[in-house]
Amino acid sequence: MNNILKFILAFFAVAILLAGEAHALPSFQEVRQAHVKSDSLLLDRQGVILHELRADKQGRRLDWTALDDISPSLKEAVLCSEDKRFYAHAGVDYQALGAAALGYLSGSGQRGASTITMQLASFLNKGAATRVRQRTLSQKTTQIFLARDIEKRWSKNEILEAYLNLVTFRGEYSGVAAASRGLFGKNPHGLDRAESLILASLIRAPNAGVRALTVRVQNLNRQLAWNVANAAAQGKVQELCLGIDHIQPRANLAPHAARLLLKDQPAGTRIRSTLDARLQKFAAEHLARQVNALADQNARQGALVVLENKTGDVLAYVSYSAQTSAGTFVDGVRARRQTGSTLKPFLYATAFDQRLLTAASVLDDSPLDVAYPFGIYQPGNYDLSFHGPVSARIALASSLNVPAVRTLSLVGTESFLNILRELGIRHLEESGDFYGLSLALGSADMSLWELTNAYRALANRGVWSEAHLTSEPGRPAASRKSVFSPAAAFIVADILADRDARSSTFGLENPLATRYWSAVKTGTSKDMRDNWCVGFSQRYTVGVWVGNFSGASMWNVSGIAGAAPVWCTVMNDLHARDASFHPAAPAGLVRTKPPGENDRPEWFIAGTQPENRETTSVRKGCRIIYPPAGTLIALDPDIPGHLQKVSFVSGAAGSASSHWVLDDLTLPDQGETILWTPQPGRHVLALTCGQNKIVDSVEFEVK
């Protein structure tokens, strides 16, 4: 009798305390809106889901599921198991509650009679919840009053829908969507009777083993008279107890970009990116296809990034590994690697801006020894040959190494490093002496992200700005800075688009030769560890890297064979509907034909073009072939001056009366070709034929 009195007193005491608290319960709409899934979403620029990334490691919650989207068999099984008179009572099943109270008072340990509404109340109000096996009398009373209040304001379908979305079924699976997809790999509307029996049985015993769960399923099956075969149900129970998680992300197109943008963000975050879902999928498929095709040549990974020139928006961001265990979490777009010849366009643009070279300047592509404290550095070309005197245009377009090294000796490594830093290349913390002249051939490490955005500066007439993956309203405008003059950037772009100029190394037909205007450069690092292709059109800049995250060498994979096919495929897709035309020349450029019989018109920064010379008096075959007018000859500081020679070559074969005149002094050596020890300064070289009459002359400079 004392226990009954305590129960009655406690019941009315809690009723008084909860008279005001009940009204603090949220509405159904508030509960639904407050539901946060454990995954975050990365969206593309149009709102299409690109990637689903789990953010909450404590529990597994998926999207809220409407009651109409839940299998009828599951709803029937849950009502039978948890609340048979759900649609008949007003939140409290007094018949079941009385039986439970008698069991409690008699000490039989009979389970409490919590209805679905009462259980929902405990989800919504911490005061009604418990962490122990059985609730206290106070907590049970709290449940009763909260449940009655819920029933006054919520419909039965709303109560059942909220309950199924909030109840824990097993382990970390909270809600019917997570349990259905995690345990059975299907959405809630597709659950069959056997699966429904299992889920309904798990509510009372979420961590039950195979035997206990099988018994519960069989008992519920008999109550419902479904006659589900025991073998079918037991097989599913055994599979469930293996602990296999069947939840797969709804979208898995941009894992690396998703981790980058959603890191440290709360669960349920939705971020709209600048990426294009269609292009992302297309680029990922073709990069994977190319890397897999190169598997026999020891290429295992690749990366790709697509930028919109004007805005800096990233349209595609792909990192792929054929070996998932080795590269799933490595971001190939951000990883720093040696860049090979891809730095040469920035080097020549710097030389053009400093008025050290023009596109028509002749550079010597011949064997070169560079002395270092640890030995001799001997740069060579990819084709293992040398081409002699070549124009800067051909040297850059054909990616000749020795002319690039000579150009860097003119520009200076420290000066070039400063340019690379201005282009957003980070981690270049060493001095110019550390990198040496090999910097011209890409000895510095940088990422595909940095390199591609640096090329975008060339596409934007020398102006650099940050690239970005998001474009939310209110984001500060990217800072812009001019690294190259528009004229220098234009000339470099014109050279990189010149099929004829690069034909000596790459031929006329190759993946670099598009049917629309584009400027492109390949690069291969030492021992074929890294393979690059970066280029731009009027609207887009595309960068591709192929190699191995481990740094292992590929086998006979050049830029043309490795990265370039992917670059070409993506560029073609971008221009399937959009044309790309040669950009208009900016102010400050002059187009003129430099001296020479076979030279075509060339672009010059105003003031660097060669002076017009009267050539009508030049006798056929009696002229200066080398050096051409305007040539800049660079002395190598590591080679003694008396060992350095320059060839003077004429077309005066068979003319015994021809003489060389340098700075008004007749040279003692005569002949079609003579050697001269270069001296710093500006020089005028003349050729006389016949009666000591000057028939040709050129100006050149030695630095």
XYZ file of C-alpha atoms in Angstrom:
703
model
C 0.000 0.000 0.000
C 2.883 2.344 0.743
C 4.285 1.799 -2.750
C 0.901 2.598 -4.327
C 0.683 5.804 -2.275
C 4.202 6.812 -3.382
C 3.258 6.246 -7.003
C 0.088 8.379 -6.744
C 1.899 11.216 -4.943
C 4.766 11.196 -7.450
C 2.316 11.180 -10.360
C 0.485 14.317 -9.175
C 3.740 16.075 -8.165
C 5.210 15.632 -11.625
C 1.908 16.667 -13.190
C 2.097 20.020 -11.401
C 5.732 20.563 -12.397
C 5.035 19.717 -16.028
C 1.974 21.888 -16.401
C 4.104 24.592 -18.053
C 6.905 22.432 -19.451
C 4.669 20.489 -21.806
C 4.048 23.555 -23.878
C 7.811 23.826 -24.539
C 7.751 20.769 -26.787
C 8.605 21.495 -30.432
C 6.133 21.128 -33.251
C 6.394 18.387 -35.869
C 7.728 20.851 -38.440
C 10.367 22.095 -35.994
C 11.513 18.538 -35.278
C 11.694 17.722 -38.975
C 13.606 20.906 -39.796
C 16.030 20.306 -36.907
C 16.901 16.829 -38.191
C 20.560 16.828 -39.208
C 22.004 13.965 -41.205
C 25.475 12.703 -40.349
C 26.640 13.407 -43.907
C 27.541 16.718 -45.515
C 26.978 17.491 -49.179
C 29.131 19.120 -51.807
C 27.010 20.573 -54.605
C 28.047 21.703 -58.054
C 27.430 25.197 -59.435
C 23.839 24.245 -60.370
C 23.011 22.590 -57.048
C 23.552 19.013 -58.274
C 24.983 16.699 -55.595
C 28.638 16.031 -56.374
C 29.734 14.223 -53.245
C 28.268 12.933 -49.986
C 30.816 12.925 -47.158
C 30.249 11.618 -43.658
C 30.964 14.291 -41.056
C 29.538 12.909 -37.789
C 31.423 9.821 -36.602
C 29.260 9.351 -33.491
C 26.038 8.314 -35.218
C 24.653 7.471 -38.647
C 21.661 9.518 -39.753
C 20.437 9.948 -43.302
C 17.721 12.080 -44.853
C 14.376 12.392 -43.118
C 11.968 9.871 -44.672
C 8.292 10.696 -45.171
C 5.819 8.155 -43.839
C 4.495 7.452 -47.348
C 8.050 6.467 -48.386
C 8.326 3.765 -45.711
C 7.368 0.168 -46.455
C 3.840 -0.662 -45.190
C 5.163 -3.959 -43.841
C 7.661 -2.142 -41.595
C 4.980 0.179 -40.230
C 2.745 -2.802 -39.480
C 5.575 -4.718 -37.802
C 6.631 -1.760 -35.647
C 3.065 -1.106 -34.480
C 2.624 -4.774 -33.596
C 5.893 -4.883 -31.698
C 5.798 -1.514 -29.948
C 2.228 -0.186 -29.738
C -0.684 -2.373 -30.864
C -3.335 0.198 -29.877
C -1.425 3.187 -31.315
C -4.345 4.572 -33.317
C -6.817 4.010 -30.434
C -5.168 5.774 -27.484
C -4.367 9.441 -26.840
C -0.686 8.947 -26.108
C -0.979 6.574 -23.156
C -2.179 2.974 -23.304
C -3.748 2.769 -19.824
C -4.513 -0.912 -20.188
C -0.854 -1.718 -20.802
C 0.229 0.882 -18.254
C -1.908 -0.698 -15.534
C -0.425 -4.110 -16.221
C 3.057 -2.629 -16.127
C 2.330 -0.811 -12.848
C 1.116 -4.014 -11.212
C 4.219 -5.780 -12.410
C 6.381 -2.985 -11.068
C 4.649 -2.955 -7.661
C 4.715 -6.730 -7.409
C 8.383 -6.825 -8.268
C 7.931 -9.148 -11.249
C 10.171 -6.959 -13.435
C 7.646 -6.766 -16.266
C 8.634 -4.316 -18.969
C 7.094 -0.830 -18.922
C 4.243 -0.015 -21.289
C 5.704 2.929 -23.198
C 3.696 3.761 -26.272
C 5.287 5.035 -29.469
C 4.219 8.538 -28.459
C 5.838 8.137 -25.028
C 9.054 6.897 -26.614
C 8.979 9.876 -28.969
C 8.580 12.151 -25.953
C 11.793 10.745 -24.484
C 13.591 11.513 -27.780
C 12.383 15.108 -27.671
C 12.828 15.804 -23.945
C 15.994 14.835 -22.120
C 14.152 14.821 -18.816
C 12.098 11.886 -20.001
C 15.084 9.935 -21.290
C 17.213 7.472 -19.372
C 20.585 5.820 -19.715
C 19.771 2.931 -17.391
C 17.810 -0.204 -18.135
C 14.528 1.038 -16.647
C 13.168 4.547 -16.228
C 12.507 5.986 -12.810
C 8.965 6.670 -11.682
C 9.544 10.378 -12.247
C 10.783 9.814 -15.805
C 7.854 7.533 -16.614
C 5.416 10.127 -15.339
C 7.151 12.804 -17.396
C 6.742 10.624 -20.458
C 3.021 10.284 -19.841
C 2.302 13.974 -19.652
C 4.553 14.859 -22.580
C 2.958 12.129 -24.672
C -0.542 13.460 -23.949
C 0.594 16.951 -24.978
C 2.140 15.650 -28.212
C -1.100 13.873 -29.106
C -3.034 17.121 -28.696
C -0.877 18.963 -31.234
C 0.456 16.294 -33.598
C -1.399 13.920 -35.876
C -0.918 10.175 -35.504
C 0.920 9.980 -38.837
C 3.267 12.775 -37.759
C 4.024 10.950 -34.515
C 4.743 7.662 -36.298
C 6.849 9.385 -38.975
C 8.953 11.238 -36.401
C 9.374 8.083 -34.312
C 10.644 6.012 -37.249
C 13.107 8.764 -38.167
C 14.494 9.178 -34.635
C 14.534 5.687 -33.121
C 17.834 3.766 -32.990
C 17.640 0.374 -34.653
C 21.149 -1.047 -34.260
C 24.595 0.243 -33.361
C 25.067 3.677 -34.850
C 22.064 3.515 -37.191
C 19.565 6.143 -36.097
C 16.375 6.428 -38.119
C 14.753 4.156 -40.647
C 16.754 5.465 -43.626
C 20.139 4.711 -42.044
C 18.995 1.298 -40.761
C 17.429 0.266 -44.077
C 20.367 1.311 -46.232
C 23.060 0.326 -43.735
C 21.756 -3.137 -42.862
C 20.079 -4.167 -46.112
C 21.414 -1.778 -48.763
C 17.978 -0.531 -49.829
C 15.714 2.434 -49.254
C 12.894 2.179 -46.663
C 10.124 1.831 -49.246
C 11.690 -1.383 -50.555
C 11.822 -3.378 -47.284
C 10.160 -6.801 -47.485
C 8.438 -8.620 -44.643
C 11.523 -10.488 -43.419
C 13.529 -7.283 -43.253
C 10.654 -5.458 -41.588
C 10.432 -8.150 -38.884
C 14.141 -7.756 -38.188
C 14.067 -3.958 -37.946
C 10.995 -3.964 -35.721
C 12.627 -6.547 -33.436
C 15.817 -4.485 -33.189
C 14.021 -1.519 -31.589
C 13.718 -3.389 -28.270
C 17.156 -5.000 -28.507
C 19.432 -3.020 -30.852
C 22.546 -5.037 -30.003
C 21.003 -8.516 -29.818
C 23.040 -11.424 -31.115
C 21.994 -13.919 -33.763
C 20.145 -16.301 -31.432
C 18.267 -13.692 -29.397
C 17.330 -11.679 -32.462
C 16.147 -14.780 -34.316
C 13.820 -15.671 -31.432
C 12.362 -12.149 -31.386
C 11.812 -12.228 -35.157
C 10.066 -15.604 -34.973
C 7.770 -14.435 -32.161
C 6.803 -11.276 -34.061
C 6.257 -13.332 -37.214
C 3.743 -15.520 -35.329
C 1.945 -12.498 -33.870
C 1.507 -10.993 -37.329
C 0.668 -14.367 -38.915
C 2.888 -13.504 -41.873
C 4.296 -17.005 -42.253
C 7.704 -15.699 -43.344
C 10.008 -18.698 -43.801
C 12.321 -19.074 -40.816
C 15.253 -19.857 -43.103
C 14.793 -16.633 -45.043
C 14.594 -14.500 -41.900
C 17.472 -16.308 -40.168
C 19.709 -15.892 -43.204
C 19.153 -12.147 -43.149
C 19.787 -12.042 -39.387
C 23.095 -13.842 -39.781
C 24.153 -11.528 -42.590
C 23.142 -8.497 -40.526
C 25.226 -9.652 -37.565
C 28.356 -9.724 -39.727
C 28.421 -5.938 -39.296
C 28.711 -5.035 -42.991
C 27.836 -1.400 -43.674
C 25.946 -1.208 -46.981
C 25.601 2.560 -47.035
C 27.221 4.015 -50.124
C 27.346 7.755 -50.811
C 24.661 8.879 -53.233
C 27.341 10.741 -55.172
C 31.086 10.167 -55.208
C 32.334 12.451 -57.968
C 34.650 14.817 -56.074
C 36.083 13.169 -52.937
C 39.185 15.335 -52.701
C 37.378 18.618 -53.250
C 34.731 17.511 -50.735
C 37.305 16.759 -48.042
C 38.971 20.076 -48.759
C 35.784 22.143 -48.476
C 33.828 20.173 -45.864
C 36.687 19.573 -43.439
C 35.820 20.764 -39.902
C 32.303 21.713 -41.018
C 29.353 20.514 -38.896
C 27.327 17.515 -40.025
C 24.601 18.358 -42.493
C 26.534 21.175 -44.131
C 25.694 21.844 -47.781
C 28.311 23.770 -49.765
C 27.782 24.876 -53.333
C 31.022 24.750 -55.298
C 32.104 26.179 -58.650
C 32.488 22.655 -60.059
C 30.418 21.414 -62.976
C 29.046 17.922 -62.302
C 28.909 16.890 -65.962
C 32.452 18.048 -66.674
C 33.738 16.561 -63.401
C 32.338 13.154 -64.330
C 33.623 13.385 -67.914
C 37.133 14.425 -66.839
C 37.334 11.767 -64.120
C 36.324 8.993 -66.503
C 38.842 9.948 -69.184
C 41.687 10.500 -66.723
C 41.053 7.061 -65.224
C 40.909 5.509 -68.693
C 44.262 7.043 -69.672
C 46.021 6.093 -66.425
C 44.725 2.523 -66.662
C 45.924 2.337 -70.275
C 49.423 3.275 -69.072
C 49.529 0.612 -66.354
C 52.023 -1.507 -68.316
C 54.329 1.539 -68.385
C 54.204 1.897 -64.605
C 51.840 4.866 -64.402
C 49.387 4.507 -61.525
C 48.021 7.972 -60.674
C 46.839 11.167 -62.313
C 45.261 14.522 -61.540
C 43.375 17.170 -63.482
C 42.063 20.682 -62.894
C 39.983 22.943 -65.162
C 39.809 26.710 -64.558
C 37.636 29.366 -66.108
C 40.021 32.122 -67.185
C 37.891 35.158 -66.443
C 36.510 34.205 -63.032
C 39.048 31.755 -61.636
C 36.207 29.271 -61.018
C 37.376 25.660 -60.759
C 35.155 23.625 -63.089
C 36.774 20.201 -62.549
C 38.988 18.899 -59.735
C 40.068 15.268 -60.140
C 42.659 13.081 -58.434
C 42.717 9.443 -59.518
C 44.624 6.388 -58.375
C 44.492 2.969 -59.996
C 45.695 1.606 -56.640
C 43.005 2.626 -54.166
C 45.025 1.511 -51.149
C 47.897 3.777 -52.172
C 46.118 6.877 -53.405
C 42.538 7.158 -52.176
C 43.303 9.997 -49.799
C 46.189 11.608 -51.710
C 45.136 14.819 -53.446
C 47.113 14.832 -56.689
C 45.928 18.359 -57.516
C 47.607 19.772 -54.382
C 50.626 17.444 -54.163
C 53.912 19.133 -55.096
C 56.042 17.563 -57.822
C 58.871 18.582 -60.152
C 57.440 20.342 -63.173
C 59.887 19.665 -65.988
C 59.662 22.006 -68.972
C 56.350 23.583 -67.952
C 58.172 26.555 -66.365
C 59.752 27.656 -69.644
C 56.871 29.931 -70.756
C 57.280 31.999 -67.576
C 61.034 32.177 -68.119
C 60.748 33.482 -71.678
C 57.970 35.903 -70.706
C 60.334 37.308 -68.076
C 63.147 37.644 -70.639
C 60.802 39.418 -73.069
C 59.624 41.837 -70.384
C 63.203 42.598 -69.346
C 64.067 43.292 -73.012
C 66.752 40.604 -72.875
C 65.243 38.587 -75.723
C 62.687 38.838 -78.478
C 60.830 35.972 -80.105
C 63.248 36.331 -83.047
C 66.419 36.330 -80.933
C 68.775 33.520 -81.881
C 69.885 31.193 -79.114
C 72.586 28.580 -79.376
C 71.366 25.013 -78.935
C 74.684 23.238 -78.672
C 76.395 21.160 -75.954
C 76.836 23.128 -72.740
C 78.860 22.352 -69.623
C 77.874 24.175 -66.445
C 80.378 23.876 -63.619
C 79.063 23.242 -60.097
C 80.983 22.507 -56.891
C 79.820 18.879 -57.083
C 80.467 18.373 -60.797
C 79.430 19.403 -64.296
C 75.805 19.961 -65.290
C 75.185 19.065 -68.942
C 71.621 19.840 -70.057
C 70.370 17.957 -73.079
C 67.213 17.785 -75.164
C 64.485 15.175 -75.099
C 65.469 13.898 -78.563
C 69.152 13.656 -77.491
C 70.224 15.982 -80.314
C 71.164 19.647 -80.727
C 69.805 22.070 -83.296
C 72.449 24.799 -83.440
C 71.261 28.422 -83.761
C 67.486 28.623 -83.188
C 65.068 31.468 -82.568
C 63.536 31.936 -79.137
C 60.174 31.078 -80.709
C 61.365 27.660 -81.833
C 63.334 27.109 -78.620
C 60.214 27.599 -76.480
C 57.660 25.916 -78.758
C 59.900 22.880 -79.310
C 60.914 22.842 -75.629
C 64.665 22.890 -76.221
C 66.574 22.679 -72.952
C 69.961 24.286 -73.627
C 68.449 27.571 -74.919
C 66.272 27.673 -71.779
C 69.309 27.255 -69.548
C 71.098 30.034 -71.457
C 68.004 32.237 -71.072
C 67.930 31.657 -67.316
C 71.591 32.699 -67.112
C 70.483 36.010 -68.648
C 67.431 36.473 -66.431
C 69.076 35.230 -63.228
C 67.722 32.495 -60.982
C 66.844 34.878 -58.152
C 64.880 37.126 -60.486
C 63.039 34.142 -61.955
C 62.238 32.770 -58.494
C 60.627 36.092 -57.614
C 58.434 35.834 -60.720
C 57.334 32.317 -59.755
C 56.449 33.532 -56.265
C 54.397 36.332 -57.808
C 52.528 33.631 -59.744
C 51.354 32.044 -56.493
C 53.955 29.264 -56.349
C 54.499 28.676 -52.637
C 57.252 26.909 -50.724
C 60.020 28.346 -52.942
C 61.956 29.323 -49.855
C 65.492 28.540 -50.996
C 67.825 30.973 -52.755
C 68.606 30.979 -56.455
C 71.945 29.266 -55.792
C 70.097 26.294 -54.300
C 68.178 25.626 -57.529
C 70.842 26.785 -59.981
C 70.318 26.842 -63.737
C 68.371 23.580 -63.585
C 65.445 25.722 -62.411
C 64.847 26.435 -66.115
C 64.041 22.743 -66.554
C 61.664 22.493 -63.587
C 63.811 21.424 -60.636
C 61.486 23.242 -58.188
C 58.473 21.462 -56.695
C 54.977 22.836 -57.138
C 51.409 21.570 -57.368
C 49.128 21.157 -60.355
C 46.805 23.688 -58.686
C 49.557 26.333 -58.572
C 50.954 25.577 -62.018
C 47.595 25.595 -63.811
C 46.586 28.875 -62.193
C 49.938 30.373 -63.208
C 49.182 29.463 -66.836
C 45.821 31.126 -66.368
C 47.770 34.375 -65.771
C 49.238 34.037 -69.277
C 45.710 33.545 -70.631
C 44.636 36.718 -68.792
C 47.350 38.907 -70.355
C 49.787 38.518 -67.498
C 47.351 39.227 -64.647
C 47.314 36.682 -61.800
C 44.530 36.099 -59.289
C 43.539 33.264 -56.962
C 41.519 30.347 -58.276
C 38.644 29.229 -56.073
C 36.317 26.284 -55.513
C 33.416 28.246 -54.036
C 31.686 31.451 -55.022
C 29.355 32.256 -52.159
C 27.774 35.711 -52.060
C 29.860 38.093 -50.033
C 33.150 36.289 -50.676
C 35.893 38.928 -51.034
C 36.936 39.613 -54.599
C 40.200 37.917 -55.490
C 43.197 40.202 -55.437
C 44.718 40.718 -58.876
C 48.279 41.601 -59.762
C 50.104 42.092 -63.026
C 53.065 39.716 -63.254
C 53.812 40.052 -66.975
C 53.049 42.807 -69.427
C 50.132 42.083 -71.791
C 52.618 42.164 -74.673
C 54.940 39.514 -73.183
C 52.012 37.273 -72.221
C 50.581 37.592 -75.744
C 53.877 36.669 -77.411
C 54.331 33.601 -75.202
C 50.745 32.490 -75.873
C 51.294 32.995 -79.607
C 54.419 30.813 -79.451
C 52.698 28.055 -77.450
C 49.930 27.974 -80.070
C 52.393 27.738 -82.996
C 52.190 24.245 -84.502
C 54.961 24.942 -87.007
C 57.370 26.199 -84.361
C 56.990 23.066 -82.222
C 57.025 20.660 -85.158
C 60.786 19.994 -84.974
C 60.230 18.183 -81.651
C 56.575 17.134 -81.662
C 55.600 17.000 -85.333
C 52.551 18.698 -86.809
C 49.878 16.185 -85.761
C 49.760 15.377 -82.048
C 47.399 15.846 -79.062
C 48.599 19.445 -78.714
C 47.216 20.420 -82.132
C 43.578 21.378 -81.611
C 41.121 22.564 -84.297
C 40.584 25.822 -82.422
C 43.009 28.316 -80.933
C 44.837 26.988 -77.884
C 48.257 27.445 -76.300
C 49.823 24.462 -74.564
C 53.043 23.146 -73.044
C 54.134 19.700 -71.897
C 56.751 18.756 -69.337
C 58.487 15.650 -68.032
C 60.569 15.628 -64.860
C 63.818 13.791 -64.309
C 63.708 10.031 -64.887
C 60.090 10.339 -66.103
C 58.705 10.618 -62.585
C 56.158 13.285 -63.533
C 54.309 14.007 -66.717
C 52.501 17.307 -67.343
C 50.377 19.022 -69.941
C 49.040 22.520 -69.224
C 47.412 24.903 -71.675
C 44.631 27.370 -72.265
C 42.112 28.623 -74.770
C 40.191 31.867 -74.766
C 37.904 30.758 -71.915
C 39.550 27.830 -70.122
C 42.849 26.655 -68.674
C 43.368 22.899 -68.246
C 46.196 21.184 -66.357
C 46.890 17.425 -66.287
C 49.480 15.425 -64.338
C 50.260 11.715 -64.745
C 52.759 9.742 -62.678
C 53.059 7.928 -59.357
C 52.393 9.367 -55.921
C 55.324 7.285 -54.680
C 57.711 9.085 -57.040
C 58.482 5.906 -58.985
C 59.555 6.411 -62.579
C 57.285 5.656 -65.502
C 58.612 3.714 -68.456
C 58.860 5.687 -71.684
C 55.937 8.001 -70.973
C 56.451 11.510 -72.374
C 54.138 14.495 -72.055
C 52.691 13.760 -75.485
C 51.943 10.129 -74.606
C 50.879 10.590 -70.976
C 49.082 13.774 -69.957
C 48.478 15.388 -73.371
C 45.738 12.986 -74.611
C 43.632 13.759 -71.530
C 44.273 17.493 -71.915
C 43.135 17.344 -75.554
C 40.023 15.289 -74.761
C 38.875 17.659 -72.011
C 39.647 20.737 -74.124
C 37.656 19.296 -77.015
C 34.721 18.674 -74.700
C 34.871 22.248 -73.405
C 34.805 23.547 -76.977
C 32.241 21.165 -78.386
C 29.855 24.128 -78.526
C 32.120 27.128 -77.817
C 34.702 28.383 -80.304
C 38.117 29.722 -79.291
C 39.813 32.415 -81.366
C 43.285 33.906 -81.374
C 43.290 36.821 -78.912
C 43.698 40.322 -80.255
C 47.172 41.820 -79.950
C 47.446 44.332 -77.072
C 48.865 47.808 -77.418
C 52.645 48.072 -77.404
C 53.323 45.327 -79.944
C 54.900 45.612 -83.384
C 54.684 42.931 -86.063
C 57.458 43.050 -88.596
C 59.604 40.747 -90.667
C 63.069 40.289 -89.148
C 66.113 40.077 -91.454
C 66.521 36.794 -93.302
C 65.236 35.185 -96.447
C 63.045 32.565 -94.769
C 61.874 34.474 -91.717
C 58.181 35.206 -91.322
C 56.743 38.309 -89.615
C 57.317 38.249 -85.870
C 55.804 40.011 -82.863
C 58.047 42.427 -80.971
C 57.516 44.555 -77.909
C 57.737 48.111 -79.212
C 61.342 49.276 -79.152
C 62.855 45.795 -79.491
C 62.107 45.279 -83.178
C 65.162 45.222 -85.521
C 65.919 48.380 -87.438
C 65.037 48.447 -91.129
C 68.135 48.040 -93.250
C 68.633 48.657 -96.922
C 69.343 45.276 -98.454
C 69.162 46.008 -102.166
C 72.959 46.293 -102.400
C 73.547 42.850 -100.958
C 74.926 40.640 -103.666
C 73.169 37.311 -104.044
C 74.941 34.784 -101.791
C 77.103 37.501 -100.231
C 75.470 38.167 -96.856
C 75.756 37.475 -93.135
C 73.899 34.326 -92.090
C 74.968 34.300 -88.437
C 74.538 36.180 -86.187
C 71.217 37.643 -87.349
C 70.470 41.254 -86.571
C 69.454 41.838 -82.961
C 71.050 38.650 -81.645
C 71.753 38.591 -77.908
C 74.675 36.348 -77.007
C 75.032 35.296 -73.360
C 78.430 34.518 -71.922
C 78.547 31.542 -69.582
C 80.004 32.717 -66.247
C 81.233 29.203 -65.441
C 83.396 28.834 -68.580
C 86.638 30.798 -69.031
C 86.151 33.618 -71.505
C 88.961 32.552 -73.853
C 87.320 29.162 -74.290
C 84.001 30.612 -75.460
C 83.661 31.195 -79.201
C 81.027 32.637 -81.534
C 80.788 31.653 -85.184
C 80.477 34.324 -87.869
C 78.883 32.659 -90.894
C 78.473 34.227 -94.323
C 76.963 33.223 -97.657
C 80.039 34.413 -99.543
C 81.281 31.014 -100.616
C 83.731 31.203 -103.469
C 84.368 34.910 -102.934
C 88.052 35.333 -102.146
C 87.656 39.078 -101.737
C 85.191 38.957 -98.806
C 86.335 40.315 -95.444
C 84.843 40.536 -91.954
C 84.702 43.972 -90.325
C 83.851 44.217 -86.621
C 83.304 47.678 -85.127
C 85.094 49.280 -88.118
C 88.122 47.000 -87.668
C 88.896 44.387 -90.333
C 89.375 40.998 -88.756
C 92.497 39.058 -89.731
C 90.583 35.806 -90.232
C 88.864 35.341 -93.566
C 86.505 32.738 -94.981
C 82.881 31.713 -95.048
C 82.990 30.851 -91.323
C 85.342 32.243 -88.678
C 85.470 31.976 -84.867
C 85.523 35.032 -82.615
C 86.109 35.323 -78.888
C 83.074 37.289 -77.675
C 83.513 40.529 -75.758
C 80.693 42.143 -73.742
C 78.976 45.097 -75.348
C 77.124 46.131 -78.511
C 78.841 45.325 -81.783
C 78.367 46.017 -85.469
C 79.514 43.239 -87.799
C 79.909 43.959 -91.499
C 80.784 41.901 -94.550
C 82.648 43.326 -97.537
C 82.801 41.790 -100.965
C 84.487 42.878 -104.152
C 86.146 46.272 -103.805
C 85.907 46.388 -99.993
C 82.336 47.571 -100.327
C 80.105 46.735 -97.342
C 77.288 44.540 -98.649
C 75.753 43.413 -95.355
C 75.898 44.386 -91.695
C 74.187 43.415 -88.446
C 74.077 44.634 -84.879
C 74.267 42.226 -81.974
C 74.995 42.331 -78.268
C 77.079 40.211 -75.909
C 76.194 40.059 -72.208
